[in-house]
Amino acid sequence: MKSNGITNTVYETIQRDGFAGPFDTGIPRERMAQAASYVDDVLFERRPNPLYGRFSVRDYHLVNRGLLEILSCEAIVSRAAQILDENLLMWRSKIFCKPPGEGPLGWHQEWGAFNGEEIGNDRPALRPTAKRAELPWNLTVWVALDDVDADMGPVRFARRSHHRRFPIAMEPLVQSEFFLDPFLGIDTVEELVRRARSNALVLDIDTALYFDTIDPARMSLEEARAHVIGRLQTEKGAVTLGFDPAEHEIVSVPMPAGSFVMFYERTMHGSSANNSQRRRLGINARFTPSDTTVYAFRADSRPIDGSNLDVSQHACVLVGGKNLNHANRVIGRDELLARLD
């Protein structure tokens, strides 16, 4: 972790506070708007993700050139390399859309395995080398595709909370930190059932069989919603224990389109409700040193990760330095950009 100029300040800030930013990607607003339009289409159509064969908001940087260019831009990668390592992989991305009226995303942290414990799974996505086992080996970058005002539910952090691991308990999913209203924008039984059967209703949860034993044509929209909630009561989700926001300095991070904030996933974070009339659109990217093993089970007979996705087609993107772990499936940034032309 080298130190020169502004990036040294960023390193010191994130070590102290657990997050740093916002910073400017330097990408023109029209390109951010093009990326936002593409993401809007993905979300509206709820089409299967070409990598995973089902609806997912993960890893569209492997599919869309514009998103890859944004998430691997110099402003992001140079800082990430200073914080983590010059040999750097982008191993995951995820789209975040908070529509008008959506409630807060609860306080949570991730200690580095990304094993799906938030929905009751245990399939570690990352395995660091022994020399890094006591250090953060994942860095997350959250990029605003739209202007994010204070009333739109911006990302928020508990400053300096990354030094303590808070315990979790597993409760019914509808009571968890991660549960968000799945019915926003659904006005008909037919649309609700279509999303359920295509696993496009609740992220990472298999809902395809929820209506197989009943006739939804005989149900009202309210009855169909109640049926889904009843089924979701049997799914598990994480609830954070022992964390009191009043005991921490809470920092909310509104930012203009094209800006980003960086944080250790160990930092307690979440978002407030979107009380505006505009949707809040963003995308994150996760980075790890290239000696980390990513999806050790990818070539197994059951290549299913903690989010219930088949990762056999997944690849990491080398955005800096050299690939130091040949057990990973890795593609260079420039090679991937050429493929996406």
Coordinates of C-alpha atoms in Angstrom, one line a residue:
M1 CA 0.0 0.0 0.0
K2 CA 2.0 2.9 -1.3
S3 CA 1.6 6.5 -0.2
N4 CA 1.7 9.4 -2.5
G5 CA -0.5 12.5 -2.6
I6 CA -4.2 12.3 -2.4
T7 CA -4.4 8.5 -2.4
N8 CA -2.4 8.4 0.8
T9 CA -5.0 10.6 2.4
V10 CA -7.7 8.2 1.1
Y11 CA -5.9 5.3 2.6
E12 CA -5.5 7.0 6.0
T13 CA -9.2 8.1 5.9
I14 CA -10.6 4.6 5.2
Q15 CA -8.3 3.0 7.8
R16 CA -9.6 5.5 10.4
D17 CA -13.2 5.8 9.5
G18 CA -14.0 2.6 7.5
F19 CA -15.1 4.7 4.4
A20 CA -13.9 7.5 2.2
G21 CA -15.5 9.9 -0.3
P22 CA -17.4 10.8 -2.2
F23 CA -15.0 11.3 -5.1
D24 CA -15.5 12.1 -8.8
T25 CA -15.0 9.4 -11.4
G26 CA -14.4 12.1 -14.0
I27 CA -16.9 10.4 -16.4
P28 CA -19.2 12.8 -18.3
R29 CA -22.8 12.9 -17.2
E30 CA -24.1 11.8 -20.5
R31 CA -22.2 8.5 -20.2
M32 CA -23.6 8.0 -16.7
A33 CA -27.0 8.7 -18.1
Q34 CA -26.5 6.0 -20.8
A35 CA -25.5 3.5 -18.2
A36 CA -28.5 4.4 -16.1
S37 CA -30.8 3.9 -19.1
Y38 CA -29.3 0.4 -19.7
V39 CA -29.8 -0.5 -16.0
D40 CA -33.4 0.8 -16.2
D41 CA -34.1 -1.6 -19.0
V42 CA -32.6 -4.5 -17.1
L43 CA -34.7 -3.7 -14.1
F44 CA -37.9 -3.0 -16.0
E45 CA -37.8 -6.1 -18.2
R46 CA -36.7 -8.4 -15.3
R47 CA -35.0 -10.5 -17.9
P48 CA -32.7 -13.4 -17.0
N49 CA -29.1 -12.4 -16.3
P50 CA -27.1 -13.9 -19.2
L51 CA -24.5 -15.2 -16.8
Y52 CA -26.8 -16.8 -14.3
G53 CA -29.9 -17.9 -16.3
R54 CA -32.3 -16.2 -13.9
F55 CA -33.0 -12.6 -12.9
S56 CA -30.1 -11.1 -10.9
V57 CA -28.7 -7.6 -10.6
R58 CA -25.2 -9.0 -10.2
D59 CA -22.1 -8.7 -12.4
Y60 CA -23.5 -6.7 -15.3
H61 CA -19.9 -5.3 -15.7
L62 CA -19.2 -8.6 -17.4
V63 CA -22.0 -7.9 -19.8
N64 CA -22.1 -4.2 -20.5
R65 CA -19.1 -2.2 -21.7
G66 CA -20.4 1.1 -20.3
L67 CA -20.7 -0.3 -16.8
L68 CA -17.3 -2.0 -17.0
E69 CA -15.7 1.3 -18.1
I70 CA -17.3 3.2 -15.1
L71 CA -16.4 0.6 -12.5
S72 CA -12.8 0.2 -13.7
C73 CA -12.0 3.8 -14.4
E74 CA -8.7 5.3 -13.3
A75 CA -10.2 7.3 -10.4
I76 CA -11.6 4.2 -8.8
V77 CA -8.8 1.6 -9.6
S78 CA -5.9 3.9 -8.5
R79 CA -7.5 4.5 -5.1
A80 CA -8.5 0.8 -4.7
A81 CA -4.9 -0.3 -5.5
Q82 CA -3.5 2.1 -2.9
I83 CA -5.9 0.8 -0.3
L84 CA -5.7 -3.0 -1.0
D85 CA -2.9 -4.0 -3.4
E86 CA -1.5 -3.1 -6.9
N87 CA -2.4 -6.6 -8.1
L88 CA -6.2 -6.2 -8.1
L89 CA -9.3 -8.1 -9.2
M90 CA -12.8 -6.7 -9.6
W91 CA -14.7 -9.8 -8.6
R92 CA -18.3 -8.7 -8.2
S93 CA -20.8 -5.9 -9.0
K94 CA -24.4 -5.3 -8.0
I95 CA -27.1 -2.9 -9.2
F96 CA -29.0 -1.0 -6.5
C97 CA -32.4 0.7 -7.2
K98 CA -34.4 2.3 -4.5
P99 CA -37.7 3.4 -5.9
P100 CA -39.8 6.2 -4.4
G101 CA -41.4 5.2 -1.2
E102 CA -39.0 2.3 -0.5
G103 CA -38.0 2.0 3.2
P104 CA -34.6 1.9 4.7
L105 CA -32.1 -0.9 4.2
G106 CA -31.1 -2.0 7.7
W107 CA -27.7 -1.8 9.3
H108 CA -25.3 -4.6 8.3
Q109 CA -21.7 -5.5 7.8
E110 CA -19.9 -8.3 6.0
W111 CA -16.6 -9.7 7.4
G112 CA -15.2 -10.8 4.1
A113 CA -16.5 -14.3 3.3
F114 CA -19.5 -13.2 1.3
N115 CA -21.0 -16.6 2.0
G116 CA -24.7 -15.6 1.9
E117 CA -25.2 -15.8 5.6
E118 CA -27.6 -12.9 5.3
I119 CA -30.1 -15.4 3.9
G120 CA -29.0 -18.4 5.9
N121 CA -26.4 -19.8 3.5
D122 CA -22.7 -20.7 4.0
R123 CA -20.9 -20.7 0.6
P124 CA -17.8 -18.5 1.1
A125 CA -17.1 -16.5 -2.1
L126 CA -13.6 -15.3 -1.0
R127 CA -10.7 -17.1 0.6
P128 CA -7.8 -14.8 1.4
T129 CA -4.2 -15.9 1.7
A130 CA -2.9 -16.5 5.3
K131 CA -1.0 -13.3 5.3
R132 CA -4.2 -11.3 4.7
A133 CA -6.4 -13.2 7.1
E134 CA -6.4 -10.5 9.8
L135 CA -6.8 -7.6 7.3
P136 CA -9.7 -6.5 5.2
W137 CA -9.4 -8.3 1.8
N138 CA -12.5 -6.8 0.1
L139 CA -13.1 -3.1 -0.8
T140 CA -16.5 -2.0 -2.0
V141 CA -17.0 1.0 -4.2
W142 CA -20.6 2.5 -4.6
V143 CA -21.2 4.6 -7.7
A144 CA -24.1 7.0 -8.2
L145 CA -25.7 6.6 -11.6
D146 CA -28.2 9.4 -10.8
D147 CA -27.9 12.4 -8.6
V148 CA -28.6 11.2 -5.0
D149 CA -30.1 13.8 -2.8
A150 CA -30.4 13.6 1.0
D151 CA -34.1 12.6 0.8
M152 CA -33.5 9.8 -1.7
G153 CA -32.1 7.2 0.8
P154 CA -28.3 7.7 0.3
V155 CA -25.8 5.2 1.6
R156 CA -24.9 5.8 5.2
F157 CA -22.1 4.6 7.5
A158 CA -21.4 4.3 11.2
R159 CA -18.0 5.9 11.4
R160 CA -15.2 3.7 12.8
S161 CA -17.5 0.7 13.2
H162 CA -15.2 -1.6 11.1
H163 CA -13.1 -2.6 14.1
R164 CA -15.8 -4.6 15.7
R165 CA -17.7 -7.6 14.4
F166 CA -21.4 -7.4 15.5
P167 CA -23.2 -10.8 15.9
I168 CA -26.2 -11.7 13.9
A169 CA -29.3 -13.8 14.4
M170 CA -31.4 -15.6 11.8
E171 CA -35.0 -14.6 11.8
P172 CA -37.8 -14.9 9.2
L173 CA -36.7 -13.0 6.1
V174 CA -39.5 -10.5 6.4
Q175 CA -38.0 -9.3 9.7
S176 CA -34.4 -9.1 8.5
E177 CA -32.2 -6.1 7.8
F178 CA -32.3 -7.0 4.1
F179 CA -36.0 -7.3 3.4
L180 CA -37.5 -4.7 1.2
D181 CA -41.0 -4.4 -0.2
P182 CA -41.1 -6.8 -3.2
F183 CA -44.5 -5.5 -4.3
L184 CA -43.6 -1.9 -5.3
G185 CA -44.7 -1.3 -8.9
I186 CA -46.7 -4.5 -9.1
D187 CA -50.4 -3.7 -9.9
T188 CA -51.7 -7.1 -11.0
V189 CA -51.8 -10.7 -9.8
E190 CA -50.4 -11.8 -13.2
E191 CA -47.3 -9.6 -12.9
L192 CA -46.7 -10.8 -9.3
V193 CA -47.0 -14.4 -10.3
R194 CA -44.8 -13.9 -13.4
R195 CA -42.0 -12.4 -11.2
A196 CA -42.4 -15.1 -8.6
R197 CA -42.2 -18.0 -11.2
S198 CA -39.1 -16.4 -12.9
N199 CA -37.4 -15.8 -9.5
A200 CA -37.6 -12.1 -10.2
L201 CA -39.7 -11.1 -7.2
V202 CA -37.3 -11.2 -4.2
L203 CA -33.5 -11.0 -4.9
D204 CA -31.6 -14.2 -4.2
I205 CA -34.7 -16.1 -3.0
D206 CA -36.1 -19.0 -5.1
T207 CA -39.9 -18.2 -5.4
A208 CA -40.5 -20.2 -8.6
L209 CA -42.8 -22.8 -6.9
Y210 CA -44.7 -20.4 -4.6
F211 CA -47.9 -20.6 -6.7
D212 CA -47.6 -24.2 -8.0
T213 CA -50.1 -25.7 -5.5
I214 CA -52.8 -23.0 -5.8
D215 CA -54.7 -21.3 -8.6
P216 CA -53.6 -17.6 -8.6
A217 CA -56.4 -16.8 -11.1
R218 CA -58.8 -17.1 -8.1
M219 CA -56.9 -14.7 -6.0
S220 CA -57.1 -11.0 -5.5
L221 CA -53.9 -9.0 -5.5
E222 CA -54.1 -8.6 -1.7
E223 CA -54.5 -12.4 -1.3
A224 CA -51.5 -13.1 -3.7
R225 CA -49.4 -10.7 -1.7
A226 CA -50.4 -12.3 1.6
H227 CA -49.6 -15.7 0.1
V228 CA -46.1 -14.6 -0.8
I229 CA -45.5 -13.1 2.6
G230 CA -46.6 -16.3 4.2
R231 CA -44.1 -18.3 2.2
L232 CA -41.3 -15.8 2.9
Q233 CA -41.9 -16.3 6.6
T234 CA -40.2 -19.7 6.1
E235 CA -37.1 -18.1 4.6
K236 CA -34.4 -16.9 6.8
G237 CA -32.6 -13.5 7.0
A238 CA -30.0 -11.9 9.2
V239 CA -30.7 -9.4 12.0
T240 CA -27.8 -7.5 13.5
L241 CA -27.5 -7.7 17.2
G242 CA -25.9 -5.2 19.7
F243 CA -25.7 -2.3 17.3
D244 CA -27.1 1.0 18.4
P245 CA -26.9 3.9 15.9
A246 CA -27.2 6.4 18.7
E247 CA -23.8 5.2 20.0
H248 CA -22.0 6.0 16.7
E249 CA -21.5 9.0 14.4
I250 CA -23.7 8.3 11.4
V251 CA -22.6 9.8 8.1
S252 CA -25.0 9.9 5.2
V253 CA -23.4 10.3 1.7
P254 CA -25.6 12.1 -0.9
M255 CA -23.6 12.6 -4.1
P256 CA -24.1 13.7 -7.7
A257 CA -24.2 11.2 -10.6
G258 CA -20.7 10.0 -11.5
S259 CA -19.4 10.1 -7.9
F260 CA -18.4 7.2 -5.7
V261 CA -17.7 6.3 -2.1
M262 CA -15.3 3.6 -1.0
F263 CA -15.7 1.4 2.1
Y264 CA -14.7 -1.7 3.9
E265 CA -17.6 -4.0 4.0
R266 CA -16.8 -4.5 7.7
T267 CA -18.1 -1.0 8.2
M268 CA -21.7 -0.9 9.5
H269 CA -23.7 0.5 6.7
G270 CA -27.2 0.8 5.2
S271 CA -29.4 3.4 3.7
S272 CA -32.4 5.5 4.8
A273 CA -35.8 5.5 3.1
N274 CA -36.4 7.2 -0.3
N275 CA -38.8 9.9 0.6
S276 CA -38.5 11.6 -2.8
Q277 CA -40.4 11.2 -6.0
R278 CA -37.4 9.9 -7.9
R279 CA -35.8 6.5 -7.9
R280 CA -32.2 6.2 -6.6
L281 CA -30.0 4.3 -8.9
G282 CA -26.4 3.1 -8.2
I283 CA -24.1 0.2 -8.8
N284 CA -21.3 -1.2 -6.6
A285 CA -18.1 -3.0 -7.4
R286 CA -16.1 -5.2 -5.1
F287 CA -12.3 -5.5 -5.3
T288 CA -9.9 -8.0 -3.8
P289 CA -6.1 -8.7 -4.1
S290 CA -5.4 -11.0 -7.0
D291 CA -4.0 -13.7 -4.6
T292 CA -7.4 -14.2 -3.1
T293 CA -9.3 -17.4 -4.1
V294 CA -12.6 -16.4 -5.6
Y295 CA -15.4 -19.0 -5.7
A296 CA -13.3 -22.0 -4.9
F297 CA -16.3 -24.2 -5.7
R298 CA -16.8 -22.7 -9.2
A299 CA -15.7 -25.8 -11.0
D300 CA -17.4 -28.2 -8.6
S301 CA -20.5 -30.3 -9.4
R302 CA -22.5 -27.7 -7.4
P303 CA -21.2 -24.3 -8.4
I304 CA -23.9 -22.4 -6.4
D305 CA -22.9 -19.4 -4.3
G306 CA -24.4 -17.9 -1.2
S307 CA -26.9 -15.9 -3.3
N308 CA -28.3 -19.1 -4.9
L309 CA -26.6 -18.3 -8.3
D310 CA -24.7 -20.7 -10.5
V311 CA -21.3 -19.1 -10.8
S312 CA -19.8 -21.5 -13.4
Q313 CA -19.8 -18.7 -16.0
H314 CA -18.3 -16.1 -13.7
A315 CA -14.9 -14.5 -14.2
C316 CA -12.9 -11.9 -12.3
V317 CA -11.5 -8.9 -14.1
L318 CA -7.9 -8.1 -13.6
V319 CA -7.9 -4.3 -13.3
G320 CA -4.3 -3.8 -12.0
G321 CA -1.0 -5.6 -11.8
K322 CA -0.7 -9.3 -12.2
N323 CA -2.9 -12.4 -11.5
L324 CA -1.3 -14.2 -8.6
N325 CA -3.8 -17.0 -8.2
H326 CA -4.3 -19.2 -11.2
A327 CA -7.1 -21.2 -9.5
N328 CA -9.3 -18.2 -10.4
R329 CA -10.9 -17.6 -13.7
V330 CA -9.5 -14.2 -14.7
I331 CA -9.9 -12.0 -17.7
G332 CA -7.9 -8.8 -18.3
R333 CA -9.9 -5.5 -18.4
D334 CA -8.7 -4.6 -21.9
E335 CA -9.5 -8.1 -23.2
L336 CA -13.0 -7.9 -21.8
L337 CA -13.6 -4.4 -23.2
A338 CA -12.6 -5.7 -26.6
R339 CA -15.1 -8.6 -26.3
L340 CA -17.9 -6.2 -25.3
D341 CA -17.4 -3.9 -28.4

